[in-house]
Coordinates of C-alpha atoms in Angstrom, one line a residue:
M1 CA 65.3 91.5 106.4
T2 CA 65.7 87.9 107.5
S3 CA 68.5 85.7 106.4
A4 CA 66.1 83.7 104.2
D5 CA 65.1 86.9 102.4
R6 CA 68.6 88.3 102.1
P7 CA 70.0 88.1 98.6
R8 CA 73.0 85.9 98.1
L9 CA 76.1 88.0 97.5
V10 CA 79.0 86.8 95.3
L11 CA 82.3 88.5 94.8
A12 CA 83.8 87.9 91.4
S13 CA 87.4 88.5 92.5
A14 CA 90.3 86.7 94.1
S15 CA 91.4 89.8 96.0
P16 CA 91.6 89.2 99.7
A17 CA 91.6 93.0 100.2
R18 CA 88.2 93.4 98.5
L19 CA 86.8 90.5 100.5
N20 CA 88.1 92.0 103.8
L21 CA 86.5 95.4 103.0
L22 CA 83.1 93.8 102.4
K23 CA 83.4 91.7 105.5
Q24 CA 84.3 94.8 107.6
A25 CA 81.2 96.5 106.2
G26 CA 79.0 93.8 107.5
L27 CA 78.6 91.7 104.3
A28 CA 79.4 88.0 103.8
P29 CA 80.0 87.4 100.1
E30 CA 81.0 84.1 98.6
V31 CA 84.0 84.2 96.3
I32 CA 83.8 82.9 92.7
V33 CA 86.8 84.0 90.6
S34 CA 85.7 85.1 87.1
G35 CA 88.7 83.7 85.2
V36 CA 88.3 86.6 82.6
D37 CA 91.3 87.0 80.3
E38 CA 92.2 90.6 81.3
D39 CA 94.6 91.0 78.4
A40 CA 91.7 90.5 76.0
V41 CA 89.8 93.5 77.3
S42 CA 90.7 97.0 76.0
A43 CA 89.3 100.5 76.4
P44 CA 90.4 104.0 75.4
T45 CA 91.3 105.3 78.9
P46 CA 92.4 103.8 82.2
A47 CA 89.1 104.6 83.8
E48 CA 87.1 103.0 81.0
L49 CA 89.4 100.0 81.1
A50 CA 88.8 99.5 84.8
L51 CA 85.1 99.7 84.2
A52 CA 85.2 97.3 81.3
L53 CA 87.1 94.8 83.3
A54 CA 84.8 95.0 86.2
E55 CA 81.7 94.6 84.0
A56 CA 83.3 91.6 82.2
K57 CA 84.2 89.9 85.5
A58 CA 80.7 90.4 87.0
A59 CA 79.0 89.3 83.8
H60 CA 81.2 86.2 83.5
V61 CA 80.2 85.0 86.9
A62 CA 76.6 86.1 86.7
A63 CA 76.2 83.9 83.6
R64 CA 76.8 80.8 85.7
P65 CA 73.6 78.8 86.4
E66 CA 74.6 78.1 90.0
V67 CA 74.6 81.9 90.9
F68 CA 71.1 82.6 89.6
G69 CA 69.3 84.9 92.1
A70 CA 72.5 86.3 93.5
L71 CA 74.0 89.8 93.4
V72 CA 77.4 89.6 91.8
I73 CA 80.1 92.2 92.5
G74 CA 82.9 92.7 90.0
C75 CA 85.8 95.1 90.5
D76 CA 89.0 95.9 88.8
S77 CA 91.7 98.5 89.5
V78 CA 94.3 100.2 87.4
L79 CA 96.7 103.1 88.2
D80 CA 96.4 106.0 85.7
L81 CA 99.9 107.5 85.4
D82 CA 100.5 109.7 82.4
K83 CA 97.2 108.4 80.9
Q84 CA 98.7 104.9 80.9
A85 CA 96.8 102.1 82.6
L86 CA 99.1 100.2 84.9
G87 CA 97.9 97.0 86.4
K88 CA 99.9 94.3 88.3
P89 CA 103.6 94.4 87.2
A90 CA 104.7 91.3 85.3
D91 CA 107.9 90.7 87.2
A92 CA 110.3 92.2 89.8
E93 CA 112.1 94.2 87.1
E94 CA 108.9 95.9 86.0
A95 CA 107.9 96.5 89.6
T96 CA 111.2 98.2 90.3
A97 CA 111.0 100.4 87.1
R98 CA 107.4 101.2 88.0
W99 CA 108.3 102.5 91.5
K100 CA 111.2 104.5 90.2
A101 CA 108.8 106.2 87.8
M102 CA 106.1 106.8 90.3
R103 CA 108.1 108.2 93.3
G104 CA 107.5 111.8 93.9
R105 CA 104.6 111.9 91.5
V106 CA 100.8 111.8 91.5
G107 CA 98.7 109.2 89.9
T108 CA 95.0 108.3 89.9
L109 CA 93.8 104.9 91.1
Q110 CA 90.8 103.9 89.0
T111 CA 88.5 101.1 90.2
G112 CA 85.7 99.9 88.1
H113 CA 82.7 98.5 90.0
C114 CA 79.8 96.4 88.6
V115 CA 76.9 94.9 90.5
Y116 CA 74.9 92.4 88.6
D117 CA 71.4 91.4 89.7
T118 CA 71.1 87.9 88.2
A119 CA 67.4 87.5 89.1
A120 CA 66.5 90.7 87.2
K121 CA 69.2 90.3 84.6
R122 CA 70.4 93.8 84.9
Y123 CA 73.4 95.6 86.3
A124 CA 74.7 99.0 87.5
S125 CA 78.3 100.1 87.1
A126 CA 80.6 103.0 87.6
T127 CA 84.3 103.9 88.2
A128 CA 85.6 105.5 91.3
S129 CA 88.8 107.6 91.2
T130 CA 91.3 108.4 94.0
L131 CA 94.3 110.7 93.6
V132 CA 97.5 109.2 95.0
R133 CA 100.6 111.2 95.9
F134 CA 103.6 108.9 96.1
G135 CA 106.5 109.5 98.4
D136 CA 110.2 109.3 97.5
P137 CA 111.5 105.9 98.6
T138 CA 115.2 105.3 98.1
D139 CA 116.5 102.7 95.6
D140 CA 117.2 100.5 98.6
E141 CA 113.7 100.8 99.9
I142 CA 112.3 100.0 96.5
A143 CA 114.5 97.0 96.2
A144 CA 113.4 95.7 99.6
Y145 CA 109.7 96.3 98.8
V146 CA 110.0 94.5 95.4
A147 CA 111.8 91.6 97.1
S148 CA 108.8 91.2 99.5
G149 CA 106.8 90.1 96.4
E150 CA 103.8 92.3 97.4
P151 CA 103.9 94.7 94.4
L152 CA 103.5 91.8 92.0
H153 CA 100.0 91.1 93.3
V154 CA 98.4 94.5 93.4
A155 CA 97.3 97.0 90.8
G156 CA 99.8 99.8 90.3
A157 CA 102.4 97.8 92.2
F158 CA 101.3 99.4 95.6
T159 CA 98.6 99.2 98.2
L160 CA 97.5 101.2 101.2
D161 CA 97.0 98.2 103.4
G162 CA 100.4 96.6 103.1
L163 CA 104.2 97.2 103.0
S164 CA 104.0 100.1 100.6
A165 CA 101.8 102.3 102.9
P166 CA 104.9 104.3 104.1
F167 CA 105.7 105.2 100.5
V168 CA 102.3 106.9 99.9
E169 CA 102.3 110.5 101.1
S170 CA 98.6 111.2 100.8
I171 CA 95.4 110.5 98.9
E172 CA 92.4 112.5 97.8
G173 CA 89.3 110.4 97.7
D174 CA 88.0 107.1 99.1
P175 CA 90.9 105.1 100.6
G176 CA 88.9 101.9 100.2
N177 CA 88.9 102.5 96.5
V178 CA 92.7 102.3 96.5
I179 CA 92.6 99.1 98.5
G180 CA 90.3 97.6 96.0
L181 CA 86.6 98.6 96.4
S182 CA 84.7 101.8 97.2
L183 CA 82.0 101.0 99.7
P184 CA 80.1 104.3 99.1
L185 CA 80.0 103.6 95.4
L186 CA 78.9 100.1 96.1
R187 CA 76.0 101.4 98.2
K188 CA 74.9 103.7 95.3
L189 CA 75.1 100.9 92.7
L190 CA 73.0 98.6 95.0
A191 CA 70.5 101.4 95.4
E192 CA 70.2 101.8 91.6
L193 CA 69.2 98.1 91.5
G194 CA 66.7 98.5 94.3
F195 CA 68.7 97.2 97.2
S196 CA 69.8 98.8 100.5
I197 CA 73.2 97.9 101.7
T198 CA 71.8 97.6 105.2
D199 CA 69.5 94.8 104.0
L200 CA 72.6 92.8 103.1
W201 CA 74.2 93.0 106.6
V202 CA 74.6 89.7 108.3

């Protein structure tokens, strides 16, 4: 497929981690942040909430006239701990309490994915789940991590590609999903819409 035939790709997310994952996979998306009010979206379970948020973000950007003809990717992640959906902590105090609750335990990182084909006006969506086993950082380590500011910007107050990596013992599932986007799932969703991910390589 030539560059003239290649569909335009838009990422409806401000996440630098998601953008980097896509670039590493040979894709070159534009970034258009959705501006969706996440607090206005609700769902019965963490997995369903992640999916609803991803669909809302993709649809919001796909509705813009200037992206007609593009493929829009929307994603959102939440940590499922005790069947509660945990997104980004509101402040340092919440991040500290979160880590003290998570250490030594297992949670599930749920990431909703939605790919919207604006030309055909249809979309494909699904949620990817990855089991995360947290380590047992000390109170001092938690305090140092929270002071870094990183946990305030990531779902679940942790990430695999940052300062909290030493505090995650292991995962079961796609590591990219924990970072913010499952490339295998993205490939499947693109295929549902009639696109091969290799045709989007630049």
